[in-house]
Structures are given as C-alpha cells and as structure tokens.
PDB file of C-alpha atoms in Angstrom:
ATOM      1  CA  MET X   1     227.816 138.565 177.474  1.00  0.00           C
ATOM      2  CA  THR X   2     230.150 136.025 179.009  1.00  0.00           C
ATOM      3  CA  GLY X   3     233.505 137.528 179.735  1.00  0.00           C
ATOM      4  CA  GLN X   4     232.212 140.959 180.010  1.00  0.00           C
ATOM      5  CA  ARG X   5     233.032 143.042 183.120  1.00  0.00           C
ATOM      6  CA  SER X   6     230.300 143.137 185.947  1.00  0.00           C
ATOM      7  CA  ASP X   7     229.550 146.841 185.270  1.00  0.00           C
ATOM      8  CA  ALA X   8     229.098 145.861 181.531  1.00  0.00           C
ATOM      9  CA  ARG X   9     226.753 143.062 182.460  1.00  0.00           C
ATOM     10  CA  ARG X  10     224.876 145.428 184.915  1.00  0.00           C
ATOM     11  CA  ASN X  11     224.640 148.186 182.080  1.00  0.00           C
ATOM     12  CA  TYR X  12     223.288 145.641 179.702  1.00  0.00           C
ATOM     13  CA  ALA X  13     220.707 144.329 182.176  1.00  0.00           C
ATOM     14  CA  HIS X  14     219.612 147.904 182.933  1.00  0.00           C
ATOM     15  CA  ILE X  15     219.452 149.087 179.467  1.00  0.00           C
ATOM     16  CA  LEU X  16     217.477 146.098 178.389  1.00  0.00           C
ATOM     17  CA  ALA X  17     214.801 146.645 181.321  1.00  0.00           C
ATOM     18  CA  VAL X  18     214.557 150.190 180.347  1.00  0.00           C
ATOM     19  CA  ALA X  19     214.187 149.360 176.711  1.00  0.00           C
ATOM     20  CA  GLU X  20     211.446 146.784 177.663  1.00  0.00           C
ATOM     21  CA  ALA X  21     209.554 149.570 179.300  1.00  0.00           C
ATOM     22  CA  GLU X  22     209.973 152.038 176.475  1.00  0.00           C
ATOM     23  CA  VAL X  23     209.000 149.371 173.698  1.00  0.00           C
ATOM     24  CA  ALA X  24     205.959 148.516 175.609  1.00  0.00           C
ATOM     25  CA  ALA X  25     204.995 152.104 175.808  1.00  0.00           C
ATOM     26  CA  GLN X  26     206.119 153.430 172.411  1.00  0.00           C
ATOM     27  CA  GLY X  27     206.396 150.262 170.281  1.00  0.00           C
ATOM     28  CA  ALA X  28     209.489 149.359 168.008  1.00  0.00           C
ATOM     29  CA  GLN X  29     210.032 152.884 167.317  1.00  0.00           C
ATOM     30  CA  ALA X  30     211.027 153.827 170.770  1.00  0.00           C
ATOM     31  CA  SER X  31     213.667 156.370 170.955  1.00  0.00           C
ATOM     32  CA  LEU X  32     217.241 154.943 171.531  1.00  0.00           C
ATOM     33  CA  GLU X  33     218.278 158.243 172.845  1.00  0.00           C
ATOM     34  CA  ARG X  34     215.414 158.232 175.488  1.00  0.00           C
ATOM     35  CA  ILE X  35     216.413 154.667 176.503  1.00  0.00           C
ATOM     36  CA  ALA X  36     219.983 155.788 176.926  1.00  0.00           C
ATOM     37  CA  ARG X  37     218.811 158.908 178.893  1.00  0.00           C
ATOM     38  CA  VAL X  38     216.410 156.966 181.104  1.00  0.00           C
ATOM     39  CA  ALA X  39     219.027 154.271 181.750  1.00  0.00           C
ATOM     40  CA  GLY X  40     221.457 156.856 182.715  1.00  0.00           C
ATOM     41  CA  VAL X  41     224.101 155.899 180.041  1.00  0.00           C
ATOM     42  CA  GLY X  42     225.325 157.656 176.877  1.00  0.00           C
ATOM     43  CA  SER X  43     223.849 156.499 173.710  1.00  0.00           C
ATOM     44  CA  ALA X  44     227.363 155.057 172.546  1.00  0.00           C
ATOM     45  CA  THR X  45     226.867 152.589 175.398  1.00  0.00           C
ATOM     46  CA  VAL X  46     223.389 151.587 174.106  1.00  0.00           C
ATOM     47  CA  ARG X  47     224.894 150.981 170.673  1.00  0.00           C
ATOM     48  CA  ARG X  48     227.790 149.165 172.107  1.00  0.00           C
ATOM     49  CA  HIS X  49     225.403 146.644 173.468  1.00  0.00           C
ATOM     50  CA  PHE X  50     222.808 146.904 170.838  1.00  0.00           C
ATOM     51  CA  PRO X  51     224.484 147.884 167.468  1.00  0.00           C
ATOM     52  CA  THR X  52     221.080 148.153 165.718  1.00  0.00           C
ATOM     53  CA  ARG X  53     217.483 148.705 166.637  1.00  0.00           C
ATOM     54  CA  LYS X  54     216.759 145.389 165.527  1.00  0.00           C
ATOM     55  CA  ALA X  55     219.304 143.739 167.832  1.00  0.00           C
ATOM     56  CA  LEU X  56     217.727 145.746 170.803  1.00  0.00           C
ATOM     57  CA  LEU X  57     214.270 144.386 169.876  1.00  0.00           C
ATOM     58  CA  ASP X  58     215.427 140.956 169.366  1.00  0.00           C
ATOM     59  CA  ALA X  59     216.907 141.130 172.924  1.00  0.00           C
ATOM     60  CA  VAL X  60     213.747 142.700 174.279  1.00  0.00           C
ATOM     61  CA  PHE X  61     211.680 140.018 173.057  1.00  0.00           C
ATOM     62  CA  LYS X  62     214.031 137.046 173.318  1.00  0.00           C
ATOM     63  CA  GLN X  63     212.501 135.436 176.464  1.00  0.00           C
ATOM     64  CA  ARG X  64     208.964 135.813 175.455  1.00  0.00           C
ATOM     65  CA  VAL X  65     209.782 134.338 172.144  1.00  0.00           C
ATOM     66  CA  GLN X  66     211.201 131.443 173.861  1.00  0.00           C
ATOM     67  CA  VAL X  67     207.967 130.886 175.569  1.00  0.00           C
ATOM     68  CA  LEU X  68     206.132 130.863 172.261  1.00  0.00           C
ATOM     69  CA  CYS X  69     208.725 128.326 171.002  1.00  0.00           C
ATOM     70  CA  GLU X  70     208.369 126.165 174.019  1.00  0.00           C
ATOM     71  CA  ARG X  71     204.427 126.368 173.367  1.00  0.00           C
ATOM     72  CA  ALA X  72     204.993 125.052 169.749  1.00  0.00           C
ATOM     73  CA  ARG X  73     206.859 122.040 171.023  1.00  0.00           C
ATOM     74  CA  THR X  74     204.008 121.342 173.728  1.00  0.00           C
ATOM     75  CA  LEU X  75     201.627 121.555 170.983  1.00  0.00           C
ATOM     76  CA  GLN X  76     203.579 119.287 168.509  1.00  0.00           C
ATOM     77  CA  ASP X  77     202.050 116.419 170.687  1.00  0.00           C
ATOM     78  CA  GLU X  78     198.468 117.358 170.250  1.00  0.00           C
ATOM     79  CA  HIS X  79     196.223 114.739 168.253  1.00  0.00           C
ATOM     80  CA  ASP X  80     194.745 117.365 165.799  1.00  0.00           C
ATOM     81  CA  SER X  81     197.663 118.992 164.121  1.00  0.00           C
ATOM     82  CA  ARG X  82     195.527 121.776 162.434  1.00  0.00           C
ATOM     83  CA  THR X  83     194.109 122.762 165.909  1.00  0.00           C
ATOM     84  CA  ALA X  84     197.557 122.726 167.248  1.00  0.00           C
ATOM     85  CA  LEU X  85     198.846 125.100 164.372  1.00  0.00           C
ATOM     86  CA  VAL X  86     195.979 127.355 164.785  1.00  0.00           C
ATOM     87  CA  GLU X  87     196.156 127.685 168.482  1.00  0.00           C
ATOM     88  CA  TRP X  88     199.703 128.538 168.369  1.00  0.00           C
ATOM     89  CA  LEU X  89     199.178 131.098 165.591  1.00  0.00           C
ATOM     90  CA  HIS X  90     196.383 132.669 167.793  1.00  0.00           C
ATOM     91  CA  GLU X  91     198.713 132.723 170.778  1.00  0.00           C
ATOM     92  CA  LEU X  92     201.489 134.523 168.477  1.00  0.00           C
ATOM     93  CA  LEU X  93     198.890 136.952 167.368  1.00  0.00           C
ATOM     94  CA  ALA X  94     197.736 137.679 170.918  1.00  0.00           C
ATOM     95  CA  TYR X  95     201.238 138.181 172.054  1.00  0.00           C
ATOM     96  CA  SER X  96     202.001 140.474 168.961  1.00  0.00           C
ATOM     97  CA  LEU X  97     198.988 142.652 170.113  1.00  0.00           C
ATOM     98  CA  ALA X  98     200.045 142.752 173.696  1.00  0.00           C
ATOM     99  CA  ALA X  99     203.799 143.337 173.238  1.00  0.00           C
ATOM    100  CA  ARG X 100     203.990 146.429 171.025  1.00  0.00           C
ATOM    101  CA  GLY X 101     206.883 146.171 168.636  1.00  0.00           C
ATOM    102  CA  LEU X 102     206.960 142.218 168.284  1.00  0.00           C
ATOM    103  CA  ALA X 103     205.123 142.641 164.857  1.00  0.00           C
ATOM    104  CA  ASP X 104     207.591 145.323 163.839  1.00  0.00           C
ATOM    105  CA  VAL X 105     210.586 143.025 164.563  1.00  0.00           C
ATOM    106  CA  LEU X 106     209.038 140.218 162.580  1.00  0.00           C
ATOM    107  CA  SER X 107     208.288 142.482 159.626  1.00  0.00           C
ATOM    108  CA  TYR X 108     212.062 143.735 159.555  1.00  0.00           C
ATOM    109  CA  GLU X 109     213.458 140.583 158.671  1.00  0.00           C
ATOM    110  CA  PRO X 110     212.619 138.177 155.559  1.00  0.00           C
ATOM    111  CA  LEU X 111     212.626 134.969 157.328  1.00  0.00           C
ATOM    112  CA  GLN X 112     214.509 132.898 154.738  1.00  0.00           C
ATOM    113  CA  ASP X 113     216.620 135.541 153.346  1.00  0.00           C
ATOM    114  CA  GLU X 114     218.553 137.587 155.946  1.00  0.00           C
ATOM    115  CA  ALA X 115     217.628 136.420 159.466  1.00  0.00           C
ATOM    116  CA  THR X 116     220.387 135.096 161.776  1.00  0.00           C
ATOM    117  CA  GLN X 117     219.656 131.858 163.405  1.00  0.00           C
ATOM    118  CA  GLU X 118     219.000 133.572 166.860  1.00  0.00           C
ATOM    119  CA  SER X 119     216.676 136.454 165.685  1.00  0.00           C
ATOM    120  CA  CYS X 120     213.304 136.295 166.969  1.00  0.00           C
ATOM    121  CA  GLY X 121     211.705 135.803 163.342  1.00  0.00           C
ATOM    122  CA  ALA X 122     214.055 132.754 162.550  1.00  0.00           C
ATOM    123  CA  VAL X 123     213.465 131.289 166.063  1.00  0.00           C
ATOM    124  CA  ILE X 124     209.454 131.682 165.725  1.00  0.00           C
ATOM    125  CA  GLY X 125     209.713 130.590 161.926  1.00  0.00           C
ATOM    126  CA  ALA X 126     211.422 127.370 163.078  1.00  0.00           C
ATOM    127  CA  ALA X 127     208.809 126.736 165.849  1.00  0.00           C
ATOM    128  CA  GLY X 128     205.992 127.512 163.541  1.00  0.00           C
ATOM    129  CA  ALA X 129     207.487 125.321 160.635  1.00  0.00           C
ATOM    130  CA  SER X 130     207.366 122.140 162.783  1.00  0.00           C
ATOM    131  CA  LEU X 131     203.672 122.681 163.458  1.00  0.00           C
ATOM    132  CA  LEU X 132     202.949 123.588 159.949  1.00  0.00           C
ATOM    133  CA  SER X 133     204.795 120.595 158.553  1.00  0.00           C
ATOM    134  CA  ARG X 134     202.851 118.067 160.684  1.00  0.00           C
ATOM    135  CA  ALA X 135     199.583 119.707 159.712  1.00  0.00           C
ATOM    136  CA  VAL X 136     200.517 119.496 156.008  1.00  0.00           C
ATOM    137  CA  ASP X 137     201.575 116.001 156.441  1.00  0.00           C
ATOM    138  CA  ASP X 138     198.166 115.011 158.064  1.00  0.00           C
ATOM    139  CA  ARG X 139     196.612 116.878 155.030  1.00  0.00           C
ATOM    140  CA  ALA X 140     194.841 119.252 157.621  1.00  0.00           C
ATOM    141  CA  VAL X 141     196.475 122.352 155.994  1.00  0.00           C
ATOM    142  CA  ARG X 142     196.942 123.277 152.423  1.00  0.00           C
ATOM    143  CA  ALA X 143     200.109 121.903 151.116  1.00  0.00           C
ATOM    144  CA  ASP X 144     201.104 125.320 149.507  1.00  0.00           C
ATOM    145  CA  VAL X 145     201.023 127.270 152.748  1.00  0.00           C
ATOM    146  CA  THR X 146     204.536 128.224 153.890  1.00  0.00           C
ATOM    147  CA  VAL X 147     205.541 129.309 157.590  1.00  0.00           C
ATOM    148  CA  ASP X 148     206.532 132.821 155.987  1.00  0.00           C
ATOM    149  CA  ASP X 149     202.959 132.892 154.713  1.00  0.00           C
ATOM    150  CA  LEU X 150     201.703 132.461 158.228  1.00  0.00           C
ATOM    151  CA  LEU X 151     203.845 134.716 159.891  1.00  0.00           C
ATOM    152  CA  THR X 152     203.229 137.357 157.225  1.00  0.00           C
ATOM    153  CA  LEU X 153     199.412 136.791 158.050  1.00  0.00           C
ATOM    154  CA  ILE X 154     200.155 137.340 161.835  1.00  0.00           C
ATOM    155  CA  VAL X 155     202.252 140.353 161.505  1.00  0.00           C
ATOM    156  CA  GLY X 156     199.975 141.931 158.904  1.00  0.00           C
ATOM    157  CA  ILE X 157     196.963 141.422 161.201  1.00  0.00           C
ATOM    158  CA  ALA X 158     198.723 142.645 164.358  1.00  0.00           C
ATOM    159  CA  LEU X 159     200.128 145.795 162.303  1.00  0.00           C
ATOM    160  CA  ALA X 160     196.799 146.433 160.513  1.00  0.00           C
ATOM    161  CA  THR X 161     194.702 146.397 163.752  1.00  0.00           C
ATOM    162  CA  GLU X 162     196.935 148.123 166.302  1.00  0.00           C
ATOM    163  CA  ASN X 163     195.285 151.481 165.968  1.00  0.00           C
ATOM    164  CA  TYR X 164     191.628 150.287 166.050  1.00  0.00           C
ATOM    165  CA  THR X 165     189.789 151.379 169.133  1.00  0.00           C
ATOM    166  CA  ASP X 166     189.478 147.443 170.071  1.00  0.00           C
ATOM    167  CA  PRO X 167     192.477 145.954 168.236  1.00  0.00           C
ATOM    168  CA  LYS X 168     191.908 142.729 169.788  1.00  0.00           C
ATOM    169  CA  ALA X 169     188.359 142.272 168.395  1.00  0.00           C
ATOM    170  CA  GLN X 170     189.274 143.340 165.014  1.00  0.00           C
ATOM    171  CA  ALA X 171     192.414 141.018 165.001  1.00  0.00           C
ATOM    172  CA  GLU X 172     190.253 138.233 166.093  1.00  0.00           C
ATOM    173  CA  ARG X 173     187.823 138.804 163.342  1.00  0.00           C
ATOM    174  CA  ALA X 174     190.547 139.041 160.681  1.00  0.00           C
ATOM    175  CA  PHE X 175     192.388 135.880 162.109  1.00  0.00           C
ATOM    176  CA  ARG X 176     189.050 133.803 162.120  1.00  0.00           C
ATOM    177  CA  ILE X 177     188.698 134.941 158.362  1.00  0.00           C
ATOM    178  CA  ALA X 178     192.204 133.917 157.493  1.00  0.00           C
ATOM    179  CA  VAL X 179     192.281 130.533 159.272  1.00  0.00           C
ATOM    180  CA  ALA X 180     189.252 129.473 157.140  1.00  0.00           C
ATOM    181  CA  GLY X 181     191.490 129.707 154.138  1.00  0.00           C
ATOM    182  CA  LEU X 182     194.070 127.306 155.644  1.00  0.00           C
ATOM    183  CA  ASP X 183     191.839 124.305 155.198  1.00  0.00           C
ATOM    184  CA  ALA X 184     193.212 121.635 153.055  1.00  0.00           C
ATOM    185  CA  THR X 185     190.153 121.513 150.989  1.00  0.00           C
ATOM    186  CA  GLY X 186     190.322 125.133 150.289  1.00  0.00           C
ATOM    187  CA  THR X 187     186.893 126.068 151.522  1.00  0.00           C
TER     188      THR X 187
END
C-alpha cells in the first residue's frame, strides 16, 4: 500500500474492516458485493484492492496469523518439542474455530504447490514446520508426518465440526484422537 493516495489507503482500511466483520459473521463465503455495499464503495473498488476472494481473506487473517506464527517461535524454545507442537496445533485449531473462514483459506491453497510466500497458508506452514522439524529430530513425532499433513488435519477438523451444536467440544475430541496418532512409537 505504500505510494497509494490517502483516500485509497482509507478505502483499503475501511473495506478490510467491513470484510473482517462480514467474514466473522458469514465465513469465507461472505458476499463481496455486500462488503462493497456496506463499505460504501463499488465492487470494482473492492476488486482493485483485493483481486480475488483469497486475497481478501488473506488480508483479513494476516494479523492474527502473524500472532500464531509468533506463538510458534515462542514455543520453539520449550523443552518438550512434542508438547510445543501439539500446543501450537491446538491453538491453531481454536483460532480456526473462532475465526470463521480461516480453515477455508487454508484449504484453498496446497501449501507446497501454489501458495505465495506471504499467503496465510505458507506463513502458517513455515511456522509449523519449524516446530515439527524439532519434534521429529527429537523422535517425539513420527518421521513421516509433514506440516501439510498437520494443517490438513486441523483444517479438516475445523471444517467437519463447524456445524455441530457444540463445534468446540467435537473438535476437541477429534483433535485428541488425532494427536494420539502423532507419537513416534505409532501407538
């Protein structure tokens, strides 16, 4: 956004604030036309700032994703690498449940195939990869587990449980069952 006119920067910030509210209410499928209408701009203005739905969603989640990445860096210093990885995955799941649409954003992009370096999935994947690598090196997690496997697991749990009466309880149960399969012993 550097070099943009002040009105363009204000439009961007206002559209993003409206988009955050709409995505929180409607999820990743929030109407771009409604976002434009509520923001008081034309749909072309929304598309000029956010050429794709994915670009809009990446912007909506960028700050919160950075917090998750910082948390991964903090957990990197924990003594028990498996516990650190599981704690971070649990926090990612909790955020995915609370922030409707994040799981959709992560499911839109195959992490190693098409993601740009700045996208939510790539940034989260890099943060998780460092925790996973340490846990694998410590032989606390199976060596055949990849960060893509873990993110697919979290996204799958979040998407599969979002329509339950109590999504958090169902997601917690699925998470506990899945985490048991990460053990290096395979038990």
